[in-house]
Amino acid sequence: MPLRGVLFDMDGVIYNENAPIPGAIEAVGWAVSQGIPHLFVTNTTSKGRKALVAKLQGMGIETGPSRILTPCVAASEWLRTQPSGAVALFVRSAAREEFRDLPLLTEGAETGAAYVVIGDLGHQWDFKTLNRAFRLLHYEPDARLIALGMTRYWQTAEGVSLDVAPFVAALEHATGRRPQIFGKPAEALFSAAAHQLGLARNEIVMIGDDINADIGGAQAAGLRGALVQTGKFRAADLDGPVKPDVVLASVAKLPEWWPVSATPVNSRC
Ligand SMILES: [Mg+2]
């Protein structure tokens, strides 16, 4: 199967924090000029699509909200396909816009949720908030636990900090409810990406700097994975169980690699 579509991870592939990675803007521009269907795929749940578009545009990448796929977008689209029911959101205010056309549970209510959505609340987590999520699940045995990713921790300016997974794990442990996970490496996000691009999974390559979340997740979902040696990449990543289809010095090498991409992989560029 020839490659036809591209998923760009954002942090560590297009930019590091607020600095574009050299050649990234040109690589995206190349994909646009070639008419290659593409999406920007990120596990961020602390920013809405508008803010992510603004960040890319600020770096000179012209794009729009329909080209951004986040766990919030994938989860809200999935919720629209499910039986209707009240959705309890535990997400930052910036992420709420993706869910605004769904029936949302009244703030503070402790019963009546059909879906309990857990995102990265950061400093807004406290016992009362986590316990409210627990009560919603406990009182409604059929309520679904939705995780906007299962990242365990992340690096912030003030030090390493808990991400989404530990809070989901606490709720899973307390209720026995298995979470439906959106966010790399979960299959649901890659499935949503393929659906959005209108391509078969094996026609799509995920370009990422996270050997497990990006490459392992994409490959397990039937996509191909191109590991870039920027962002969080470490040389030891190449010695683990996940084998990228290709290793690129950076996303800037995408145009150079692309024409030979239909040939057997495990090449380097
Ligand atoms: Mg990344």
GROMACS .gro file of C-alpha atoms and ligand atoms in nm:
model
  270
    1MET     CA    1   0.000   0.000   0.000
    2PRO     CA    2   0.150   0.339  -0.092
    3LEU     CA    3   0.145   0.608   0.170
    4ARG     CA    4  -0.116   0.875   0.115
    5GLY     CA    5  -0.167   1.056   0.446
    6VAL     CA    6   0.041   1.199   0.730
    7LEU     CA    7  -0.025   1.257   1.098
    8PHE     CA    8   0.206   1.512   1.255
    9ASP     CA    9   0.261   1.495   1.629
   10MET     CA   10   0.306   1.854   1.745
   11ASP     CA   11   0.529   1.890   2.052
   12GLY     CA   12   0.877   1.760   1.972
   13VAL     CA   13   0.803   1.726   1.599
   14ILE     CA   14   0.679   2.068   1.481
   15TYR     CA   15   0.810   2.263   1.778
   16ASN     CA   16   0.981   2.241   2.116
   17GLU     CA   17   0.773   2.451   2.356
   18ASN     CA   18   0.740   2.771   2.151
   19ALA     CA   19   1.034   2.733   1.912
   20PRO     CA   20   0.971   2.573   1.572
   21ILE     CA   21   1.200   2.280   1.491
   22PRO     CA   22   1.422   2.378   1.196
   23GLY     CA   23   1.265   2.270   0.867
   24ALA     CA   24   0.928   2.177   1.023
   25ILE     CA   25   0.737   2.468   0.872
   26GLU     CA   26   0.881   2.386   0.529
   27ALA     CA   27   0.793   2.015   0.569
   28VAL     CA   28   0.431   2.098   0.648
   29GLY     CA   29   0.429   2.345   0.358
   30TRP     CA   30   0.557   2.068   0.134
   31ALA     CA   31   0.274   1.834   0.244
   32VAL     CA   32   0.021   2.110   0.172
   33SER     CA   33   0.172   2.183  -0.171
   34GLN     CA   34   0.161   1.813  -0.259
   35GLY     CA   35  -0.203   1.787  -0.158
   36ILE     CA   36  -0.118   1.518   0.100
   37PRO     CA   37  -0.406   1.468   0.346
   38HIS     CA   38  -0.273   1.544   0.692
   39LEU     CA   39  -0.370   1.614   1.050
   40PHE     CA   40  -0.190   1.749   1.353
   41VAL     CA   41  -0.244   1.497   1.631
   42THR     CA   42  -0.169   1.582   1.991
   43ASN     CA   43  -0.258   1.441   2.331
   44THR     CA   44  -0.299   1.792   2.473
   45THR     CA   45  -0.622   1.836   2.667
   46SER     CA   46  -0.526   2.166   2.827
   47LYS     CA   47  -0.578   2.368   2.507
   48GLY     CA   48  -0.866   2.384   2.263
   49ARG     CA   49  -0.825   2.363   1.887
   50LYS     CA   50  -0.846   2.740   1.847
   51ALA     CA   51  -0.542   2.789   2.070
   52LEU     CA   52  -0.349   2.516   1.889
   53VAL     CA   53  -0.432   2.667   1.549
   54ALA     CA   54  -0.320   3.007   1.680
   55LYS     CA   55   0.008   2.856   1.798
   56LEU     CA   56   0.076   2.698   1.456
   57GLN     CA   57  -0.026   3.012   1.272
   58GLY     CA   58   0.202   3.214   1.496
   59MET     CA   59   0.489   3.001   1.365
   60GLY     CA   60   0.385   3.052   1.003
   61ILE     CA   61   0.186   2.732   0.949
   62GLU     CA   62  -0.149   2.811   0.788
   63THR     CA   63  -0.403   2.557   0.907
   64GLY     CA   64  -0.751   2.534   1.055
   65PRO     CA   65  -0.938   2.359   1.338
   66SER     CA   66  -1.050   2.074   1.110
   67ARG     CA   67  -0.685   1.969   1.077
   68ILE     CA   68  -0.631   1.936   1.453
   69LEU     CA   69  -0.713   1.609   1.627
   70THR     CA   70  -0.699   1.594   2.006
   71PRO     CA   71  -0.840   1.343   2.256
   72CYS     CA   72  -1.119   1.597   2.327
   73VAL     CA   73  -1.217   1.604   1.959
   74ALA     CA   74  -1.203   1.224   1.924
   75ALA     CA   75  -1.397   1.171   2.248
   76SER     CA   76  -1.666   1.426   2.164
   77GLU     CA   77  -1.714   1.273   1.818
   78TRP     CA   78  -1.739   0.927   1.972
   79LEU     CA   79  -1.991   1.053   2.230
   80ARG     CA   80  -2.212   1.179   1.946
   81THR     CA   81  -2.234   0.820   1.816
   82GLN     CA   82  -2.335   0.681   2.157
   83PRO     CA   83  -2.678   0.664   2.323
   84SER     CA   84  -2.762   1.012   2.448
   85GLY     CA   85  -2.693   1.081   2.816
   86ALA     CA   86  -2.555   1.350   3.042
   87VAL     CA   87  -2.180   1.409   3.015
   88ALA     CA   88  -1.983   1.510   3.325
   89LEU     CA   89  -1.667   1.696   3.228
   90PHE     CA   90  -1.348   1.702   3.432
   91VAL     CA   91  -1.144   1.907   3.186
   92ARG     CA   92  -0.991   2.254   3.182
   93SER     CA   93  -1.209   2.536   3.058
   94ALA     CA   94  -1.016   2.563   2.730
   95ALA     CA   95  -1.111   2.205   2.642
   96ARG     CA   96  -1.482   2.245   2.719
   97GLU     CA   97  -1.556   2.406   2.381
   98GLU     CA   98  -1.521   2.068   2.209
   99PHE     CA   99  -1.810   1.926   2.415
  100ARG     CA  100  -2.046   2.223   2.409
  101ASP     CA  101  -2.308   2.066   2.180
  102LEU     CA  102  -2.341   1.757   2.401
  103PRO     CA  103  -2.585   1.731   2.695
  104LEU     CA  104  -2.363   1.835   2.984
  105LEU     CA  105  -2.437   1.743   3.346
  106THR     CA  106  -2.499   2.037   3.581
  107GLU     CA  107  -2.178   2.152   3.751
  108GLY     CA  108  -2.152   2.004   4.098
  109ALA     CA  109  -2.414   1.729   4.044
  110GLU     CA  110  -2.314   1.397   4.199
  111THR     CA  111  -2.565   1.172   4.020
  112GLY     CA  112  -2.713   1.146   3.674
  113ALA     CA  113  -2.405   1.113   3.452
  114ALA     CA  114  -2.403   0.865   3.165
  115TYR     CA  115  -2.044   0.956   3.076
  116VAL     CA  116  -1.765   1.078   3.305
  117VAL     CA  117  -1.486   1.242   3.104
  118ILE     CA  118  -1.147   1.278   3.274
  119GLY     CA  119  -0.882   1.513   3.134
  120ASP     CA  120  -0.579   1.693   3.266
  121LEU     CA  121  -0.716   1.923   3.537
  122GLY     CA  122  -0.374   2.003   3.682
  123HIS     CA  123  -0.400   2.218   3.993
  124GLN     CA  124  -0.779   2.204   3.981
  125TRP     CA  125  -0.773   1.846   4.110
  126ASP     CA  126  -0.854   1.815   4.479
  127PHE     CA  127  -1.026   1.551   4.693
  128LYS     CA  128  -1.373   1.697   4.646
  129THR     CA  129  -1.339   1.702   4.267
  130LEU     CA  130  -1.195   1.352   4.238
  131ASN     CA  131  -1.452   1.221   4.483
  132ARG     CA  132  -1.732   1.377   4.278
  133ALA     CA  133  -1.611   1.184   3.972
  134PHE     CA  134  -1.605   0.870   4.186
  135ARG     CA  135  -1.961   0.929   4.312
  136LEU     CA  136  -2.091   0.984   3.959
  137LEU     CA  137  -1.953   0.646   3.857
  138HIS     CA  138  -2.050   0.471   4.180
  139TYR     CA  139  -2.414   0.585   4.174
  140GLU     CA  140  -2.462   0.505   3.802
  141PRO     CA  141  -2.335   0.150   3.741
  142ASP     CA  142  -2.379   0.194   3.365
  143ALA     CA  143  -2.194   0.525   3.344
  144ARG     CA  144  -1.888   0.508   3.118
  145LEU     CA  145  -1.546   0.627   3.231
  146ILE     CA  146  -1.377   0.821   2.949
  147ALA     CA  147  -1.003   0.898   2.972
  148LEU     CA  148  -0.859   1.174   2.756
  149GLY     CA  149  -0.527   0.994   2.735
  150MET     CA  150  -0.330   0.780   2.978
  151THR     CA  151  -0.014   0.984   3.016
  152ARG     CA  152   0.127   0.926   3.365
  153TYR     CA  153   0.320   1.246   3.419
  154TRP     CA  154   0.477   1.535   3.233
  155GLN     CA  155   0.748   1.792   3.274
  156THR     CA  156   0.629   2.139   3.373
  157ALA     CA  157   0.825   2.455   3.447
  158GLU     CA  158   0.786   2.383   3.819
  159GLY     CA  159   0.890   2.017   3.793
  160VAL     CA  160   0.748   1.678   3.702
  161SER     CA  161   0.370   1.667   3.750
  162LEU     CA  162   0.085   1.415   3.746
  163ASP     CA  163  -0.103   1.395   3.415
  164VAL     CA  164  -0.436   1.221   3.344
  165ALA     CA  165  -0.359   0.853   3.402
  166PRO     CA  166  -0.311   0.851   3.781
  167PHE     CA  167  -0.657   1.005   3.833
  168VAL     CA  168  -0.820   0.765   3.588
  169ALA     CA  169  -0.639   0.478   3.761
  170ALA     CA  170  -0.775   0.592   4.099
  171LEU     CA  171  -1.131   0.596   3.963
  172GLU     CA  172  -1.083   0.261   3.791
  173HIS     CA  173  -0.946   0.113   4.112
  174ALA     CA  174  -1.233   0.250   4.321
  175THR     CA  175  -1.513   0.150   4.084
  176GLY     CA  176  -1.381  -0.143   3.883
  177ARG     CA  177  -1.493   0.048   3.573
  178ARG     CA  178  -1.264   0.006   3.271
  179PRO     CA  179  -1.188   0.335   3.096
  180GLN     CA  180  -1.252   0.404   2.730
  181ILE     CA  181  -0.927   0.576   2.636
  182PHE     CA  182  -0.879   0.855   2.381
  183GLY     CA  183  -0.527   0.977   2.324
  184LYS     CA  184  -0.211   0.819   2.191
  185PRO     CA  185  -0.123   0.531   2.212
  186ALA     CA  186  -0.489   0.423   2.233
  187GLU     CA  187  -0.636   0.280   1.915
  188ALA     CA  188  -0.939   0.511   1.934
  189LEU     CA  189  -0.739   0.823   1.842
  190PHE     CA  190  -0.574   0.661   1.539
  191SER     CA  191  -0.909   0.521   1.433
  192ALA     CA  192  -1.058   0.872   1.451
  193ALA     CA  193  -0.764   1.008   1.248
  194ALA     CA  194  -0.808   0.752   0.970
  195HIS     CA  195  -1.182   0.824   0.963
  196GLN     CA  196  -1.119   1.198   0.946
  197LEU     CA  197  -0.867   1.161   0.661
  198GLY     CA  198  -1.087   0.912   0.476
  199LEU     CA  199  -0.790   0.679   0.427
  200ALA     CA  200  -0.711   0.317   0.512
  201ARG     CA  201  -0.491   0.289   0.819
  202ASN     CA  202  -0.198   0.137   0.628
  203GLU     CA  203  -0.198   0.438   0.395
  204ILE     CA  204  -0.109   0.669   0.683
  205VAL     CA  205   0.220   0.741   0.858
  206MET     CA  206   0.237   0.890   1.206
  207ILE     CA  207   0.538   1.115   1.256
  208GLY     CA  208   0.628   1.136   1.623
  209ASP     CA  209   0.904   1.173   1.880
  210ASP     CA  210   0.751   0.933   2.136
  211ILE     CA  211   0.852   0.576   2.055
  212ASN     CA  212   0.563   0.428   2.254
  213ALA     CA  213   0.272   0.673   2.231
  214ASP     CA  214   0.331   0.778   1.870
  215ILE     CA  215   0.511   0.490   1.700
  216GLY     CA  216   0.395   0.193   1.906
  217GLY     CA  217   0.039   0.321   1.915
  218ALA     CA  218   0.025   0.390   1.542
  219GLN     CA  219   0.170   0.052   1.450
  220ALA     CA  220  -0.063  -0.135   1.685
  221ALA     CA  221  -0.356   0.043   1.518
  222GLY     CA  222  -0.234  -0.059   1.171
  223LEU     CA  223  -0.066   0.267   1.067
  224ARG     CA  224   0.303   0.317   0.999
  225GLY     CA  225   0.534   0.504   1.233
  226ALA     CA  226   0.816   0.746   1.152
  227LEU     CA  227   1.030   0.830   1.455
  228VAL     CA  228   1.202   1.169   1.450
  229GLN     CA  229   1.524   1.231   1.643
  230THR     CA  230   1.397   1.555   1.795
  231GLY     CA  231   1.187   1.641   2.101
  232LYS     CA  232   1.186   1.363   2.359
  233PHE     CA  233   1.375   1.118   2.132
  234ARG     CA  234   1.662   0.936   2.303
  235ALA     CA  235   1.907   0.698   2.133
  236ALA     CA  236   1.794   0.417   2.365
  237ASP     CA  237   1.448   0.436   2.203
  238LEU     CA  238   1.593   0.243   1.910
  239ASP     CA  239   1.691  -0.050   2.131
  240GLY     CA  240   1.343  -0.120   2.270
  241PRO     CA  241   1.069  -0.353   2.149
  242VAL     CA  242   0.900  -0.093   1.924
  243LYS     CA  243   1.067  -0.073   1.582
  244PRO     CA  244   0.982   0.238   1.379
  245ASP     CA  245   0.913   0.192   1.009
  246VAL     CA  246   1.162   0.469   0.947
  247VAL     CA  247   1.387   0.692   1.159
  248LEU     CA  248   1.417   1.052   1.039
  249ALA     CA  249   1.668   1.305   1.170
  250SER     CA  250   1.372   1.542   1.198
  251VAL     CA  251   1.040   1.611   1.028
  252ALA     CA  252   1.239   1.824   0.782
  253LYS     CA  253   1.345   1.496   0.618
  254LEU     CA  254   0.988   1.398   0.533
  255PRO     CA  255   0.991   1.523   0.171
  256GLU     CA  256   1.322   1.346   0.105
  257TRP     CA  257   1.194   1.018   0.248
  258TRP     CA  258   0.842   1.027   0.105
  259PRO     CA  259   0.906   0.919  -0.259
  260VAL     CA  260   1.071   0.596  -0.145
  261SER     CA  261   0.819   0.531   0.130
  262ALA     CA  262   0.634   0.262  -0.063
  263THR     CA  263   0.945   0.043  -0.060
  264PRO     CA  264   1.022  -0.187   0.235
  265VAL     CA  265   1.092   0.009   0.543
  266ASN     CA  266   1.339   0.018   0.832
  267SER     CA  267   1.542   0.269   0.637
  268ARG     CA  268   1.697   0.584   0.776
  269CYS     CA  269   1.701   0.934   0.640
  270MG      MG  270   0.560   1.467   2.088
   0.00000   0.00000   0.00000
